[in-house]
mmCIF file of C-alpha atoms in Angstrom:
data_model
loop_
_atom_site.group_PDB
_atom_site.id
_atom_site.type_symbol
_atom_site.label_atom_id
_atom_site.label_comp_id
_atom_site.label_asym_id
_atom_site.label_seq_id
_atom_site.Cartn_x
_atom_site.Cartn_y
_atom_site.Cartn_z
ATOM 1 C CA ASP A 1 -30.760 0.600 15.370
ATOM 2 C CA CYS A 2 -31.237 1.589 11.743
ATOM 3 C CA ASP A 3 -29.296 1.217 8.523
ATOM 4 C CA LEU A 4 -29.834 3.783 5.782
ATOM 5 C CA ASP A 5 -28.713 3.192 2.189
ATOM 6 C CA MET A 6 -29.122 6.364 0.115
ATOM 7 C CA SER A 7 -27.772 4.956 -3.168
ATOM 8 C CA GLU A 8 -31.145 5.094 -4.927
ATOM 9 C CA LEU A 9 -31.969 8.690 -4.015
ATOM 10 C CA GLY A 10 -31.081 11.732 -6.098
ATOM 11 C CA PHE A 11 -27.749 13.531 -6.032
ATOM 12 C CA ARG A 12 -27.031 15.712 -2.955
ATOM 13 C CA SER A 13 -30.101 14.630 -1.043
ATOM 14 C CA GLY A 14 -28.638 14.943 2.469
ATOM 15 C CA ILE A 15 -29.408 12.629 5.369
ATOM 16 C CA LEU A 16 -29.792 14.135 8.869
ATOM 17 C CA HIS A 17 -30.080 17.867 9.559
ATOM 18 C CA PHE A 18 -30.685 19.294 13.048
ATOM 19 C CA VAL A 19 -31.251 23.038 13.560
ATOM 20 C CA ASP A 20 -31.304 24.813 16.965
ATOM 21 C CA CYS A 21 -31.853 21.573 18.882
ATOM 22 C CA THR A 22 -30.823 20.639 22.432
ATOM 23 C CA ASN A 23 -30.001 17.234 23.920
ATOM 24 C CA ILE A 24 -29.280 15.285 20.739
ATOM 25 C CA HIS A 25 -28.131 11.661 21.071
ATOM 26 C CA LEU A 26 -27.065 9.783 17.949
ATOM 27 C CA SER A 27 -25.667 6.303 18.460
ATOM 28 C CA ASP A 28 -25.167 2.858 16.933
ATOM 29 C CA PHE A 29 -26.359 3.209 13.351
ATOM 30 C CA THR A 30 -24.852 3.167 9.866
ATOM 31 C CA ILE A 31 -25.438 5.532 6.952
ATOM 32 C CA SER A 32 -24.243 4.341 3.546
ATOM 33 C CA LEU A 33 -23.551 6.460 0.461
ATOM 34 C CA GLY A 34 -24.618 9.879 1.616
ATOM 35 C CA ASP A 35 -23.808 12.518 -1.002
ATOM 36 C CA ILE A 36 -23.825 15.868 0.800
ATOM 37 C CA TRP A 37 -23.165 16.841 4.444
ATOM 38 C CA THR A 38 -24.327 13.518 5.775
ATOM 39 C CA VAL A 39 -25.027 14.580 9.375
ATOM 40 C CA HIS A 40 -25.284 18.366 9.777
ATOM 41 C CA LEU A 41 -25.864 19.991 13.154
ATOM 42 C CA LEU A 42 -26.521 23.746 13.059
ATOM 43 C CA GLY A 43 -26.764 25.889 16.191
ATOM 44 C CA CYS A 44 -27.278 22.877 18.479
ATOM 45 C CA LYS A 45 -26.313 22.309 22.129
ATOM 46 C CA GLN A 46 -25.549 19.271 24.252
ATOM 47 C CA VAL A 47 -24.856 16.824 21.443
ATOM 48 C CA MET A 48 -23.592 13.255 21.785
ATOM 49 C CA VAL A 49 -22.593 11.214 18.729
ATOM 50 C CA ARG A 50 -21.295 7.745 19.589
ATOM 51 C CA GLY A 51 -20.638 4.568 17.671
ATOM 52 C CA ILE A 52 -22.038 5.588 14.302
ATOM 53 C CA SER A 53 -20.627 4.617 10.904
ATOM 54 C CA ILE A 54 -20.809 6.836 7.826
ATOM 55 C CA LEU A 55 -19.612 5.001 4.732
ATOM 56 C CA ASN A 56 -19.850 7.359 1.781
ATOM 57 C CA ASN A 57 -18.582 6.771 -1.733
ATOM 58 C CA LEU A 58 -14.884 7.629 -1.691
ATOM 59 C CA SER A 59 -14.875 8.203 -5.453
ATOM 60 C CA ARG A 60 -17.967 10.366 -5.760
ATOM 61 C CA ARG A 61 -17.112 14.040 -5.923
ATOM 62 C CA GLY A 62 -19.230 16.764 -4.394
ATOM 63 C CA GLY A 63 -19.129 17.584 -0.691
ATOM 64 C CA ASN A 64 -20.149 14.282 0.893
ATOM 65 C CA ASP A 65 -18.801 15.200 4.350
ATOM 66 C CA GLY A 66 -19.343 12.873 7.278
ATOM 67 C CA LEU A 67 -20.159 15.057 10.315
ATOM 68 C CA ASP A 68 -20.542 18.837 10.019
ATOM 69 C CA ILE A 69 -20.709 20.667 13.359
ATOM 70 C CA ASN A 70 -21.786 24.221 12.571
ATOM 71 C CA GLY A 71 -21.994 26.780 15.387
ATOM 72 C CA CYS A 72 -22.682 24.189 18.117
ATOM 73 C CA HIS A 73 -21.853 24.026 21.848
ATOM 74 C CA ASP A 74 -21.046 21.092 24.134
ATOM 75 C CA VAL A 75 -20.487 18.331 21.578
ATOM 76 C CA MET A 76 -19.032 14.865 22.227
ATOM 77 C CA ILE A 77 -18.149 12.651 19.244
ATOM 78 C CA SER A 78 -16.651 9.237 19.972
ATOM 79 C CA ASP A 79 -16.113 5.730 18.604
ATOM 80 C CA CYS A 80 -17.182 6.533 15.044
ATOM 81 C CA ARG A 81 -16.049 5.161 11.689
ATOM 82 C CA ILE A 82 -16.274 7.610 8.807
ATOM 83 C CA GLU A 83 -15.266 7.261 5.156
ATOM 84 C CA ALA A 84 -15.956 10.125 2.762
ATOM 85 C CA TRP A 85 -14.653 11.728 -0.417
ATOM 86 C CA ASP A 86 -14.886 15.059 1.402
ATOM 87 C CA ASP A 87 -14.072 15.956 5.037
ATOM 88 C CA CYS A 88 -14.828 13.354 7.699
ATOM 89 C CA ILE A 89 -15.397 15.495 10.815
ATOM 90 C CA VAL A 90 -15.408 19.238 10.254
ATOM 91 C CA LEU A 91 -16.291 22.178 12.507
ATOM 92 C CA LYS A 92 -17.723 25.307 10.917
ATOM 93 C CA SER A 93 -19.138 28.668 11.930
ATOM 94 C CA LYS A 94 -21.014 29.587 8.804
ATOM 95 C CA ALA A 95 -23.591 32.328 8.333
ATOM 96 C CA ARG A 96 -27.074 30.947 7.789
ATOM 97 C CA LYS A 97 -28.666 31.026 4.395
ATOM 98 C CA GLY A 98 -30.382 34.339 3.838
ATOM 99 C CA LEU A 99 -28.597 35.862 6.831
ATOM 100 C CA GLU A 100 -25.083 36.207 5.430
ATOM 101 C CA SER A 101 -24.625 39.589 7.106
ATOM 102 C CA SER A 102 -25.247 38.154 10.580
ATOM 103 C CA ARG A 103 -22.464 36.732 12.726
ATOM 104 C CA PRO A 104 -23.033 33.003 13.286
ATOM 105 C CA ALA A 105 -22.801 31.293 16.637
ATOM 106 C CA SER A 106 -19.394 30.023 17.692
ATOM 107 C CA CYS A 107 -18.335 26.379 17.981
ATOM 108 C CA GLU A 108 -17.361 25.738 21.616
ATOM 109 C CA ASN A 109 -16.590 22.827 23.920
ATOM 110 C CA VAL A 110 -16.193 20.098 21.296
ATOM 111 C CA VAL A 111 -14.455 16.760 21.936
ATOM 112 C CA VAL A 112 -13.690 14.234 19.182
ATOM 113 C CA THR A 113 -12.101 10.958 20.269
ATOM 114 C CA ASN A 114 -11.605 7.291 19.351
ATOM 115 C CA CYS A 115 -12.586 7.579 15.678
ATOM 116 C CA VAL A 116 -11.281 5.800 12.566
ATOM 117 C CA LEU A 117 -11.319 7.997 9.462
ATOM 118 C CA ARG A 118 -10.568 7.772 5.747
ATOM 119 C CA THR A 119 -11.013 10.626 3.274
ATOM 120 C CA GLY A 120 -9.997 12.224 -0.008
ATOM 121 C CA CYS A 121 -9.978 15.603 1.757
ATOM 122 C CA THR A 122 -9.324 16.294 5.461
ATOM 123 C CA ALA A 123 -10.064 13.856 8.266
ATOM 124 C CA LEU A 124 -10.257 16.342 11.172
ATOM 125 C CA LYS A 125 -10.812 19.978 10.263
ATOM 126 C CA ILE A 126 -11.775 23.421 11.513
ATOM 127 C CA GLY A 127 -13.034 25.742 8.730
ATOM 128 C CA SER A 128 -12.924 26.862 6.066
ATOM 129 C CA GLU A 129 -16.265 28.590 6.808
ATOM 130 C CA SER A 130 -15.094 30.547 9.840
ATOM 131 C CA THR A 131 -17.006 33.785 10.298
ATOM 132 C CA GLY A 132 -17.632 32.882 13.943
ATOM 133 C CA ASP A 133 -15.206 31.606 16.576
ATOM 134 C CA PHE A 134 -13.938 28.191 17.729
ATOM 135 C CA ARG A 135 -13.025 27.650 21.382
ATOM 136 C CA ASP A 136 -12.047 24.680 23.536
ATOM 137 C CA ILE A 137 -11.816 22.098 20.753
ATOM 138 C CA HIS A 138 -10.017 18.811 21.404
ATOM 139 C CA PHE A 139 -9.271 15.971 18.953
ATOM 140 C CA SER A 140 -7.657 12.835 20.374
ATOM 141 C CA ASN A 141 -7.052 9.098 19.970
ATOM 142 C CA CYS A 142 -7.971 8.891 16.290
ATOM 143 C CA VAL A 143 -6.643 6.820 13.390
ATOM 144 C CA VAL A 144 -6.495 8.386 9.915
ATOM 145 C CA ARG A 145 -6.108 5.748 7.186
ATOM 146 C CA GLU A 146 -5.203 6.163 3.491
ATOM 147 C CA SER A 147 -6.207 9.823 3.426
ATOM 148 C CA SER A 148 -5.163 12.997 1.632
ATOM 149 C CA SER A 149 -4.981 15.260 4.674
ATOM 150 C CA GLY A 150 -5.033 14.467 8.369
ATOM 151 C CA PHE A 151 -5.589 17.626 10.421
ATOM 152 C CA GLY A 152 -6.398 21.108 9.169
ATOM 153 C CA ILE A 153 -7.350 24.580 10.329
ATOM 154 C CA HIS A 154 -8.317 26.715 7.334
ATOM 155 C CA LEU A 155 -9.161 30.173 8.680
ATOM 156 C CA LEU A 156 -10.418 32.370 5.840
ATOM 157 C CA ASP A 157 -13.305 34.458 7.186
ATOM 158 C CA GLY A 158 -11.904 36.290 10.210
ATOM 159 C CA GLY A 159 -12.939 34.110 13.145
ATOM 160 C CA THR A 160 -10.861 33.279 16.226
ATOM 161 C CA VAL A 161 -9.576 29.748 16.887
ATOM 162 C CA GLU A 162 -8.304 29.305 20.448
ATOM 163 C CA ARG A 163 -7.579 26.598 23.004
ATOM 164 C CA VAL A 164 -7.400 23.775 20.475
ATOM 165 C CA SER A 165 -5.501 20.505 20.815
ATOM 166 C CA CYS A 166 -4.866 17.540 18.529
ATOM 167 C CA SER A 167 -3.214 14.626 20.325
ATOM 168 C CA ASN A 168 -2.489 10.919 20.043
ATOM 169 C CA ILE A 169 -3.250 10.740 16.324
ATOM 170 C CA SER A 170 -1.934 8.119 13.895
ATOM 171 C CA MET A 171 -1.971 9.131 10.217
ATOM 172 C CA GLU A 172 -1.317 7.439 6.908
ATOM 173 C CA ILE A 173 -1.276 10.109 4.200
ATOM 174 C CA VAL A 174 -1.247 8.634 0.689
ATOM 175 C CA ASP A 175 0.717 10.366 -2.038
ATOM 176 C CA ASP A 176 -1.530 9.807 -5.038
ATOM 177 C CA ASN A 177 -4.875 11.237 -3.858
ATOM 178 C CA ARG A 178 -6.481 8.081 -5.154
ATOM 179 C CA TYR A 179 -10.054 9.203 -4.550
ATOM 180 C CA ARG A 180 -9.930 12.116 -7.003
ATOM 181 C CA ASN A 181 -9.888 12.543 -10.754
ATOM 182 C CA GLN A 182 -6.236 12.214 -11.735
ATOM 183 C CA ASP A 183 -6.701 14.785 -14.496
ATOM 184 C CA GLU A 184 -6.966 17.431 -11.801
ATOM 185 C CA ASP A 185 -4.079 18.934 -9.870
ATOM 186 C CA ASN A 186 -5.630 17.887 -6.582
ATOM 187 C CA PHE A 187 -2.648 15.708 -5.739
ATOM 188 C CA LEU A 188 -0.912 19.005 -4.981
ATOM 189 C CA LYS A 189 -3.272 19.493 -2.020
ATOM 190 C CA ILE A 190 -2.054 16.547 0.034
ATOM 191 C CA PHE A 191 -0.867 17.526 3.525
ATOM 192 C CA PRO A 192 -0.610 15.568 6.781
ATOM 193 C CA ILE A 193 -1.139 18.851 8.627
ATOM 194 C CA CYS A 194 -2.307 22.081 6.990
ATOM 195 C CA ILE A 195 -2.942 25.114 9.207
ATOM 196 C CA TYR A 196 -3.105 28.621 7.807
ATOM 197 C CA ILE A 197 -4.652 32.084 8.168
ATOM 198 C CA ALA A 198 -5.702 33.906 4.999
ATOM 199 C CA ARG A 199 -8.471 36.064 3.558
ATOM 200 C CA ARG A 200 -11.186 34.549 1.418
ATOM 201 C CA SER A 201 -11.669 37.919 -0.266
ATOM 202 C CA GLU A 202 -10.431 41.473 0.032
ATOM 203 C CA SER A 203 -13.348 42.269 2.340
ATOM 204 C CA SER A 204 -12.653 39.371 4.723
ATOM 205 C CA ARG A 205 -11.235 40.026 8.172
ATOM 206 C CA ILE A 206 -7.935 38.474 9.220
ATOM 207 C CA GLY A 207 -8.566 35.664 11.688
ATOM 208 C CA VAL A 208 -6.727 34.706 14.883
ATOM 209 C CA ILE A 209 -5.243 31.343 15.919
ATOM 210 C CA ARG A 210 -3.858 31.094 19.446
ATOM 211 C CA ASP A 211 -3.051 28.511 22.101
ATOM 212 C CA LEU A 212 -2.780 25.548 19.731
ATOM 213 C CA THR A 213 -1.179 22.226 20.735
ATOM 214 C CA LEU A 214 -0.155 19.326 18.476
ATOM 215 C CA ARG A 215 1.068 16.405 20.558
ATOM 216 C CA ASP A 216 1.803 12.676 20.212
ATOM 217 C CA MET A 217 1.217 12.465 16.473
ATOM 218 C CA HIS A 218 2.761 9.705 14.358
ATOM 219 C CA ILE A 219 2.534 10.308 10.633
ATOM 220 C CA ARG A 220 3.506 8.329 7.546
ATOM 221 C CA THR A 221 3.584 10.673 4.569
ATOM 222 C CA ALA A 222 5.359 11.608 1.356
ATOM 223 C CA PHE A 223 4.382 15.283 1.460
ATOM 224 C CA GLY A 224 5.251 18.043 3.881
ATOM 225 C CA ALA A 225 3.163 19.751 6.561
ATOM 226 C CA VAL A 226 2.474 23.490 6.591
ATOM 227 C CA ILE A 227 1.663 25.710 9.584
ATOM 228 C CA MET A 228 1.539 29.417 8.807
ATOM 229 C CA GLY A 229 0.044 32.489 10.326
ATOM 230 C CA ASP A 230 -0.665 35.682 8.434
ATOM 231 C CA GLY A 231 2.080 38.286 8.114
ATOM 232 C CA GLN A 232 -0.169 40.761 9.932
ATOM 233 C CA GLN A 233 -1.591 38.184 12.365
ATOM 234 C CA PRO A 234 0.895 35.469 13.410
ATOM 235 C CA ILE A 235 -0.261 32.324 15.181
ATOM 236 C CA ASP A 236 0.024 33.064 18.901
ATOM 237 C CA ASN A 237 1.418 30.309 21.160
ATOM 238 C CA LEU A 238 1.969 27.076 19.229
ATOM 239 C CA THR A 239 3.204 23.898 20.935
ATOM 240 C CA ILE A 240 4.403 20.862 18.968
ATOM 241 C CA ALA A 241 5.537 17.902 21.075
ATOM 242 C CA ASN A 242 6.396 14.278 20.298
ATOM 243 C CA VAL A 243 5.488 14.494 16.619
ATOM 244 C CA SER A 244 7.152 12.220 14.077
ATOM 245 C CA LEU A 245 6.873 12.250 10.284
ATOM 246 C CA ARG A 246 8.049 9.110 8.522
ATOM 247 C CA VAL A 247 8.582 10.187 4.945
ATOM 248 C CA ALA A 248 7.892 7.238 2.669
ATOM 249 C CA GLU A 249 9.503 8.792 -0.413
ATOM 250 C CA SER A 250 11.593 11.821 -1.167
ATOM 251 C CA LEU A 251 9.492 13.525 -3.833
ATOM 252 C CA PRO A 252 10.600 16.687 -5.620
ATOM 253 C CA TYR A 253 8.806 19.743 -4.304
ATOM 254 C CA CYS A 254 6.739 21.916 -6.573
ATOM 255 C CA PRO A 255 4.021 24.556 -6.275
ATOM 256 C CA ARG A 256 1.227 23.082 -4.179
ATOM 257 C CA ALA A 257 -2.258 24.506 -3.785
ATOM 258 C CA LEU A 258 -3.411 24.973 -0.226
ATOM 259 C CA PRO A 259 -6.788 23.288 0.399
ATOM 260 C CA CYS A 260 -9.966 25.383 0.251
ATOM 261 C CA HIS A 261 -8.337 28.413 -1.358
ATOM 262 C CA PRO A 262 -7.653 28.342 -5.108
ATOM 263 C CA ASP A 263 -5.742 31.643 -5.091
ATOM 264 C CA LEU A 264 -3.094 30.538 -2.585
ATOM 265 C CA LEU A 265 -0.036 28.553 -3.578
ATOM 266 C CA GLU A 266 2.851 27.200 -1.579
ATOM 267 C CA ASP A 267 5.926 27.426 -3.789
ATOM 268 C CA GLN A 268 8.214 25.150 -1.823
ATOM 269 C CA SER A 269 10.900 24.847 -4.478
ATOM 270 C CA ARG A 270 10.762 28.425 -5.820
ATOM 271 C CA ILE A 271 11.255 26.820 -9.196
ATOM 272 C CA GLU A 272 8.759 27.146 -12.014
ATOM 273 C CA ARG A 273 8.402 23.823 -13.818
ATOM 274 C CA GLU A 274 6.618 23.253 -17.092
ATOM 275 C CA SER A 275 6.647 19.507 -16.586
ATOM 276 C CA VAL A 276 7.587 17.105 -13.817
ATOM 277 C CA ALA A 277 8.186 13.393 -14.303
ATOM 278 C CA TRP A 278 7.873 12.334 -10.681
ATOM 279 C CA ARG A 279 4.822 10.282 -11.576
ATOM 280 C CA PRO A 280 4.701 8.457 -14.931
ATOM 281 C CA ARG A 281 0.985 9.177 -15.328
ATOM 282 C CA GLU A 282 1.454 12.929 -14.827
ATOM 283 C CA LYS A 283 2.457 14.611 -18.061
ATOM 284 C CA LYS A 284 2.250 18.230 -17.029
ATOM 285 C CA MET A 285 2.103 20.221 -13.832
ATOM 286 C CA LYS A 286 0.156 23.431 -13.601
ATOM 287 C CA VAL A 287 2.269 26.356 -12.403
ATOM 288 C CA VAL A 288 0.969 29.784 -11.453
ATOM 289 C CA SER A 289 3.236 32.770 -12.023
ATOM 290 C CA PRO A 290 3.968 35.217 -10.579
ATOM 291 C CA ARG A 291 3.936 33.760 -7.101
ATOM 292 C CA PRO A 292 1.254 35.370 -4.866
ATOM 293 C CA SER A 293 2.800 37.990 -2.580
ATOM 294 C CA SER A 294 0.633 36.930 0.376
ATOM 295 C CA LEU A 295 2.777 33.850 1.109
ATOM 296 C CA PRO A 296 6.135 33.793 2.866
ATOM 297 C CA PRO A 297 9.095 32.466 0.856
ATOM 298 C CA TYR A 298 9.144 28.882 2.098
ATOM 299 C CA GLN A 299 12.302 26.834 2.155
ATOM 300 C CA PRO A 300 11.895 23.298 0.796
ATOM 301 C CA ALA A 301 11.167 21.181 3.881
ATOM 302 C CA TYR A 302 8.901 18.463 5.222
ATOM 303 C CA LEU A 303 7.676 20.702 8.052
ATOM 304 C CA ASN A 304 7.243 24.393 7.235
ATOM 305 C CA ILE A 305 6.353 26.776 10.080
ATOM 306 C CA ALA A 306 6.034 30.501 9.412
ATOM 307 C CA ASN A 307 4.605 33.587 11.152
ATOM 308 C CA VAL A 308 4.334 32.271 14.724
ATOM 309 C CA ASP A 309 4.754 34.180 18.002
ATOM 310 C CA GLY A 310 5.626 31.822 20.849
ATOM 311 C CA LEU A 311 6.740 28.511 19.345
ATOM 312 C CA CYS A 312 7.574 25.578 21.629
ATOM 313 C CA MET A 313 8.895 22.400 19.981
ATOM 314 C CA ARG A 314 9.961 19.223 21.756
ATOM 315 C CA ASP A 315 10.850 15.846 20.241
ATOM 316 C CA VAL A 316 9.899 16.635 16.665
ATOM 317 C CA ARG A 317 11.395 14.117 14.256
ATOM 318 C CA VAL A 318 11.513 13.568 10.502
ATOM 319 C CA VAL A 319 12.526 10.021 9.509
ATOM 320 C CA MET A 320 13.526 9.403 5.900
ATOM 321 C CA ALA A 321 12.237 5.920 5.084
ATOM 322 C CA GLY A 322 12.589 5.984 1.306
ATOM 323 C CA LYS A 323 15.064 6.998 -1.369
ATOM 324 C CA GLY A 324 16.734 10.375 -1.230
ATOM 325 C CA SER A 325 17.915 12.477 1.669
ATOM 326 C CA PRO A 326 17.735 16.195 2.445
ATOM 327 C CA ALA A 327 21.391 16.496 1.458
ATOM 328 C CA GLU A 328 20.748 14.837 -1.922
ATOM 329 C CA THR A 329 17.551 16.717 -2.701
ATOM 330 C CA GLY A 330 18.530 20.137 -1.368
ATOM 331 C CA ARG A 331 15.643 20.375 1.067
ATOM 332 C CA LYS A 332 15.488 20.567 4.826
ATOM 333 C CA ASP A 333 13.620 18.367 7.233
ATOM 334 C CA VAL A 334 12.205 21.374 9.121
ATOM 335 C CA SER A 335 12.031 25.031 8.060
ATOM 336 C CA LEU A 336 11.225 27.796 10.575
ATOM 337 C CA GLU A 337 10.673 31.342 9.370
ATOM 338 C CA ASN A 338 9.505 34.541 11.069
ATOM 339 C CA TYR A 339 8.850 33.124 14.523
ATOM 340 C CA THR A 340 9.597 33.791 18.175
ATOM 341 C CA THR A 341 10.223 30.998 20.608
ATOM 342 C CA GLY A 342 10.101 30.349 24.297
ATOM 343 C CA GLU A 343 11.578 26.848 24.188
ATOM 344 C CA SER A 344 12.568 24.411 21.469
ATOM 345 C CA GLN A 345 14.310 21.067 21.716
#
């Protein structure tokens, strides 16, 4: 057992970094106040992480992720508690420093289960560094508390994400992004679920997402979820089953920046607003015009799904728990655009 407190070290010092290692076992220790990728595993195989706690400063900006799994195979993460300003558990396939032209190893055979997470970014995430592929990834039995985003796949660099499941997840998504500087427009990046395919740059390849399952998820949120493929590369085979969103408030929709990509906006309302008084402390909302042509024209909704081939939905519910209803606000509970379906209920 060991307890590490990094509060007296310099900024962005890092904690544990394993490169090209095999048979790694990390268990039963606590790391406090890490300020970069706290535990980073790069190109490793046969990894077990069990019962560790990472308690970073939730108010300190600057990439203080919990666990970063980068191009690793055969990884088991269980029974962990992670609090971080940045992502809690994130899978990446990022080119190594100095070898940006090389294709990094894929992330394969990764299981994450029985974890309690709290973050100002995304609790469980794939991407956004995604030059390589992600296969056979399974997140289950996790609790996401007081966080800005619960589950995300941000595919920007042309990789393939396939055979991925996220199941039995409880989420509480706060509506004020309390861990960030309120002078920023980061509150626009709050999503319970955010899955999208895009290009980081004009030279980036278009990635692929296929065989994705979201099941048994219970979410308390004030903001909508977004799942969208690319117009040229739809998500292939998406299953959503027994998912409920309990909407705590009925907030007016406005342009919202997708996480990890400053040039992409989701204009849910299609209305340009110079100011919005939905929060007394917010005096002005930043609006980008014209709207980027790369995004489909979303309808206002709490669950937006666009550009999907093979959509199966069963027992998907939106419960309005606060003031306002879709009829009063002019928005839908669920919006489906440009999709094909095998079965929906």
